Coordinates of N, CA, C and O in Angstrom, one line a residue:
M225 N 0.8 -1.1 0.4 CA 0.0 -0.3 -0.2 C 0.8 1.3 0.3 O 2.2 1.2 0.6
F226 N 0.3 2.2 -0.7 CA 2.0 3.6 -0.9 C 1.2 4.2 -0.1 O 0.2 4.5 0.9
N227 N 2.6 4.6 0.7 CA 2.1 5.5 1.7 C 2.4 7.3 1.3 O 3.3 7.8 1.2
L228 N 1.1 7.8 2.6 CA 1.0 8.9 2.0 C 2.0 9.7 2.8 O 2.4 11.1 2.4
V229 N 2.9 9.4 3.7 CA 3.7 10.4 4.7 C 4.6 10.6 4.0 O 5.1 11.8 3.9
V230 N 5.4 9.8 3.1 CA 6.2 10.1 2.3 C 6.6 11.2 0.7 O 6.9 11.7 0.4
D231 N 4.5 11.5 0.4 CA 4.1 12.3 0.1 C 4.8 13.9 0.4 O 3.7 14.0 1.0
P232 N 6.1 15.3 -0.4 CA 6.2 15.9 0.5 C 4.9 16.8 -0.5 O 4.5 18.2 0.4
D233 N 4.4 16.8 -1.4 CA 3.0 17.5 -1.8 C 1.6 17.7 -1.2 O 0.9 18.6 -2.1
L234 N 1.7 16.9 -0.3 CA 0.8 16.1 0.1 C 0.3 17.6 0.9 O -1.3 18.3 0.7
E235 N 0.7 18.4 1.5 CA 0.3 19.3 2.6 C -0.2 20.3 1.9 O -1.2 21.1 2.3
L236 N 1.5 20.9 0.6 CA 0.6 22.0 -0.7 C -0.7 21.6 -0.9 O -0.9 22.5 -0.8
M237 N -1.0 20.5 -1.9 CA -1.9 19.8 -2.0 C -3.5 19.9 -1.1 O -4.0 20.5 -1.2
Y238 N -3.3 20.1 0.4 CA -4.7 20.0 0.8 C -4.6 22.2 1.1 O -6.1 22.6 1.5
R239 N -3.4 22.5 1.7 CA -3.6 23.9 1.2 C -4.2 24.4 0.1 O -5.0 25.9 0.0
V240 N -3.7 24.0 -1.5 CA -4.2 24.4 -2.4 C -6.2 24.2 -2.1 O -7.0 25.3 -2.4
R241 N -6.8 23.3 -2.2 CA -8.0 22.6 -1.9 C -8.3 23.4 -1.0 O -9.9 24.0 -1.2
D242 N -7.8 24.4 0.4 CA -8.4 25.0 1.4 C -8.2 26.0 0.9 O -8.6 27.2 1.6
D243 N -7.6 26.3 -0.3 CA -7.5 28.1 -1.0 C -7.0 28.9 -0.8 O -7.2 29.9 0.3
A244 N -5.5 27.9 -0.2 CA -4.5 29.3 1.3 C -3.5 29.6 0.2 O -3.3 29.6 -0.6
P245 N -3.8 30.7 0.6 CA -3.2 32.2 -0.1 C -1.8 31.9 -0.5 O -1.0 31.6 0.5
G246 N -1.1 31.8 -1.9 CA 0.0 30.9 -2.4 C 0.4 29.9 -2.8 O 1.3 29.7 -3.2
A247 N -0.6 29.7 -2.2 CA -0.3 27.5 -2.4 C -0.6 27.3 -3.5 O 0.0 26.2 -4.4
F248 N -1.3 27.3 -4.7 CA -2.1 26.9 -6.2 C -0.7 28.1 -6.8 O -0.5 26.5 -7.4
E249 N 0.1 29.4 -6.6 CA 0.9 29.4 -7.6 C 2.1 28.9 -6.9 O 3.3 28.3 -7.4
E250 N 2.2 28.0 -5.6 CA 3.4 27.3 -5.4 C 3.4 26.5 -6.2 O 3.8 25.3 -6.2
L251 N 2.1 25.7 -6.2 CA 1.7 23.4 -7.0 C 2.6 24.4 -8.2 O 2.7 23.5 -9.1
V252 N 1.9 25.2 -8.8 CA 2.3 25.4 -10.4 C 3.8 25.7 -10.5 O 3.9 25.1 -11.4
A253 N 4.3 26.0 -9.5 CA 5.7 26.4 -9.7 C 6.5 25.6 -9.6 O 7.6 24.8 -10.9
R254 N 6.2 24.6 -9.0 CA 7.0 23.2 -8.7 C 6.6 21.9 -10.0 O 7.1 21.7 -10.6
Y255 N 5.4 22.2 -10.0 CA 4.8 21.6 -11.9 C 5.6 21.6 -13.0 O 5.2 20.8 -14.0
W256 N 5.0 23.3 -13.4 CA 5.0 23.6 -14.2 C 6.7 23.0 -15.1 O 6.2 23.0 -16.8
P257 N 6.9 23.2 -14.8 CA 8.6 22.9 -15.7 C 8.0 21.2 -16.3 O 8.5 20.6 -17.8
R258 N 7.8 20.8 -15.8 CA 7.9 19.4 -15.8 C 6.2 18.9 -16.6 O 6.3 18.0 -17.9
I259 N 5.8 19.9 -16.7 CA 3.6 20.0 -17.9 C 4.1 20.0 -19.5 O 4.5 19.0 -19.6
F260 N 5.3 21.1 -18.5 CA 5.2 22.1 -19.7 C 6.3 20.9 -20.9 O 6.0 20.8 -22.2
G261 N 7.4 20.6 -20.5 CA 8.5 19.7 -20.9 C 7.4 19.0 -21.2 O 7.7 18.1 -22.7
R262 N 7.3 17.9 -20.6 CA 6.5 16.3 -20.9 C 5.4 17.2 -22.4 O 5.6 16.5 -23.7
F263 N 4.8 17.8 -22.4 CA 3.9 18.9 -24.0 C 4.5 19.0 -25.1 O 4.5 19.0 -26.0
M264 N 6.1 19.6 -24.6 CA 6.6 20.9 -25.8 C 7.8 18.8 -26.1 O 7.6 18.9 -27.4
K265 N 7.9 18.4 -25.4 CA 8.4 16.7 -26.2 C 7.3 16.0 -27.1 O 7.7 15.2 -28.2
Q266 N 5.9 16.0 -26.0 CA 4.9 14.9 -26.9 C 4.7 15.9 -28.5 O 4.5 15.8 -29.6
F267 N 4.5 16.9 -28.6 CA 3.5 18.3 -29.5 C 4.6 18.9 -30.2 O 4.5 19.0 -31.1
A268 N 6.1 19.4 -29.6 CA 7.2 19.9 -30.1 C 6.5 21.4 -30.9 O 6.9 21.7 -32.3
D269 N 5.8 21.7 -30.1 CA 4.3 23.0 -30.5 C 4.7 24.1 -28.8 O 4.3 23.7 -27.7
R270 N 5.5 24.9 -28.9 CA 5.8 25.8 -28.0 C 4.2 26.1 -27.4 O 4.1 26.2 -26.4
Q271 N 3.9 26.8 -28.3 CA 2.9 27.5 -27.7 C 1.4 26.3 -27.3 O 0.6 26.7 -26.8
E272 N 1.1 25.3 -28.4 CA 0.3 24.5 -28.1 C 0.3 24.0 -26.5 O -0.1 23.9 -25.9
A273 N 1.8 23.8 -26.2 CA 2.4 23.2 -24.7 C 1.8 23.9 -24.0 O 1.6 23.6 -22.4
E274 N 2.6 25.3 -23.7 CA 1.7 26.6 -23.0 C 0.4 26.3 -23.2 O 0.1 26.4 -22.2
D275 N -0.6 26.2 -23.8 CA -2.0 26.0 -23.7 C -2.0 24.5 -22.8 O -3.5 25.0 -22.1
L276 N -2.0 23.8 -23.4 CA -2.1 22.8 -22.7 C -1.4 22.5 -21.2 O -2.3 22.4 -20.5
S277 N -1.1 22.5 -20.9 CA -0.3 22.4 -19.4 C -0.6 23.9 -18.6 O -1.3 22.8 -17.6
Q278 N -1.7 24.9 -18.7 CA -2.8 26.1 -18.4 C -4.2 24.9 -18.3 O -4.4 25.0 -17.4
D279 N -4.0 24.5 -19.2 CA -5.2 23.1 -19.4 C -5.2 22.9 -18.0 O -6.4 22.6 -17.5
V280 N -3.9 22.2 -17.6 CA -4.3 21.4 -16.8 C -4.5 21.5 -15.6 O -4.9 21.3 -14.8
F281 N -3.4 23.1 -15.3 CA -3.4 23.4 -14.0 C -4.7 23.9 -13.7 O -5.7 23.9 -12.9
L282 N -5.4 25.2 -14.7 CA -7.0 24.6 -15.1 C -8.0 23.7 -14.3 O -9.1 24.2 -13.7
R283 N -8.0 22.9 -14.9 CA -8.3 21.3 -14.0 C -8.3 21.2 -12.9 O -8.9 21.3 -12.5
L284 N -7.3 21.4 -12.6 CA -6.7 21.2 -11.1 C -7.2 21.9 -10.5 O -7.6 21.3 -9.4
Y285 N -7.1 23.7 -11.0 CA -7.9 24.4 -9.8 C -9.3 24.3 -10.1 O -10.1 24.7 -9.1
R286 N -10.3 23.7 -10.9 CA -11.3 23.7 -11.0 C -11.7 22.0 -10.1 O -12.7 22.4 -9.9
S287 N -10.8 21.2 -9.8 CA -11.0 20.0 -8.9 C -10.8 20.1 -8.1 O -10.7 18.5 -7.1
R288 N -9.8 21.1 -7.3 CA -9.2 20.8 -6.0 C -10.5 20.9 -5.1 O -9.4 20.2 -4.7
Q289 N -11.5 21.5 -5.0 CA -12.1 20.9 -4.3 C -12.5 19.3 -3.2 O -13.1 18.7 -2.8
R290 N -12.8 18.5 -4.6 CA -13.1 17.2 -4.9 C -11.8 16.1 -4.5 O -11.8 15.2 -4.8
Y291 N -10.4 17.0 -4.5 CA -9.1 16.1 -4.5 C -9.0 15.2 -2.9 O -9.4 15.6 -1.8
R292 N -8.8 13.7 -3.4 CA -8.0 13.3 -1.8 C -7.7 11.8 -1.8 O -7.0 11.7 -3.4
A293 N -6.8 12.1 -1.0 CA -5.1 11.7 -1.4 C -5.5 10.1 -1.2 O -5.1 9.6 -0.5
K294 N -5.5 9.5 -2.7 CA -5.4 8.3 -2.8 C -4.5 7.7 -3.4 O -4.1 6.3 -3.5
A295 N -3.5 8.6 -4.1 CA -3.0 8.6 -4.5 C -1.1 9.6 -4.6 O -1.9 10.6 -3.8
K296 N -0.3 9.9 -4.8 CA 0.5 11.1 -4.5 C 0.1 11.9 -5.7 O -0.7 12.1 -6.2
V297 N 0.4 13.6 -4.9 CA -1.0 14.5 -6.0 C 0.7 14.3 -7.5 O -0.2 15.0 -8.1
S298 N 1.8 13.7 -7.8 CA 2.1 14.2 -8.8 C 1.2 13.0 -10.0 O 1.1 13.0 -10.6
T299 N 1.4 11.7 -9.0 CA 0.6 10.9 -9.6 C -0.4 11.5 -10.3 O -1.3 11.4 -11.8
W300 N -1.7 12.3 -9.4 CA -2.6 13.1 -10.1 C -2.9 13.8 -10.4 O -3.3 13.9 -12.2
I301 N -1.2 14.7 -10.9 CA -0.8 15.8 -11.8 C -0.7 15.3 -13.0 O -1.5 16.1 -13.8
F302 N 0.1 14.4 -13.3 CA 0.6 13.6 -14.4 C -1.0 12.7 -14.7 O -0.9 12.7 -16.9
F303 N -1.8 12.0 -15.0 CA -3.3 11.1 -15.1 C -4.1 13.0 -15.4 O -4.6 12.4 -16.8
I304 N -3.9 13.9 -14.6 CA -4.7 14.7 -16.0 C -3.6 15.8 -17.2 O -4.2 15.8 -17.9
A305 N -2.4 15.8 -16.5 CA -1.6 16.0 -17.9 C -1.8 15.0 -19.0 O -2.3 15.2 -21.1
R306 N -2.1 13.3 -18.4 CA -2.2 12.1 -19.9 C -3.9 12.8 -20.4 O -3.3 12.5 -21.8
N307 N -4.8 13.0 -19.7 CA -5.5 12.8 -20.3 C -5.4 14.3 -21.2 O -6.6 14.2 -22.5
V308 N -5.4 15.6 -21.1 CA -5.3 16.4 -21.7 C -4.7 16.4 -23.3 O -5.1 16.5 -24.1
G309 N -3.5 16.0 -22.9 CA -2.8 15.0 -23.9 C -3.2 14.7 -25.0 O -3.5 14.7 -26.6
R310 N -4.2 13.5 -24.3 CA -5.4 12.9 -25.2 C -6.1 12.9 -26.0 O -6.8 13.1 -27.1
N311 N -7.0 14.3 -25.2 CA -7.5 15.2 -26.0 C -7.4 15.7 -27.2 O -7.8 16.0 -27.9
A312 N -5.9 16.4 -27.1 CA -5.3 17.4 -28.1 C -5.2 16.3 -29.3 O -5.7 16.8 -30.0
I313 N -4.3 15.3 -28.8 CA -4.4 14.5 -30.0 C -5.7 13.7 -30.9 O -5.7 14.2 -32.1
R314 N -7.1 13.9 -30.3 CA -7.5 13.6 -30.4 C -8.9 14.8 -32.0 O -9.4 14.6 -32.9
R315 N -8.5 15.6 -31.7 CA -8.9 17.0 -31.9 C -8.3 17.2 -32.3 O -8.8 17.4 -33.9
R316 N -7.0 16.9 -33.0 CA -6.0 16.7 -33.8 C -6.4 16.2 -35.4 O -6.3 16.1 -36.0
Q317 N -6.5 14.4 -34.6 CA -7.2 13.5 -35.7 C -8.5 14.0 -36.1 O -8.7 13.9 -37.6
R318 N -8.9 14.9 -35.8 CA -10.5 15.5 -35.9 C -10.9 16.5 -37.1 O -11.3 16.4 -38.4
K319 N -9.2 17.6 -36.0 CA -9.4 17.9 -37.9 C -8.7 18.0 -39.4 O -8.9 18.3 -40.1
A320 N -8.3 17.0 -39.4 CA -7.4 16.3 -40.4 C -8.2 15.4 -40.9 O -8.0 15.4 -41.6
L321 N -9.8 15.2 -40.7 CA -10.6 14.3 -41.7 C -11.3 15.5 -42.0 O -11.0 16.1 -42.5

């Protein structure tokens, strides 16, 4: 079983959930480089990578009240990023048709 005590971002995510001042900005600063880098590698388009990264954090912010510590915060964030990336690929495929 996963031990939540070892997740250094758990307290930060609870602060984000509780709308603590500066907490969301801290979370974005912590994860933006990896999320952005992932999308740059996947799509090789800086503007699209920025837009998709913003979408990830917008979705995270909108669902922050529903966050429950069932997995590491990073797992949750990258799950959101994976879904955002998949949606972008689907949009590209529909446009191509």
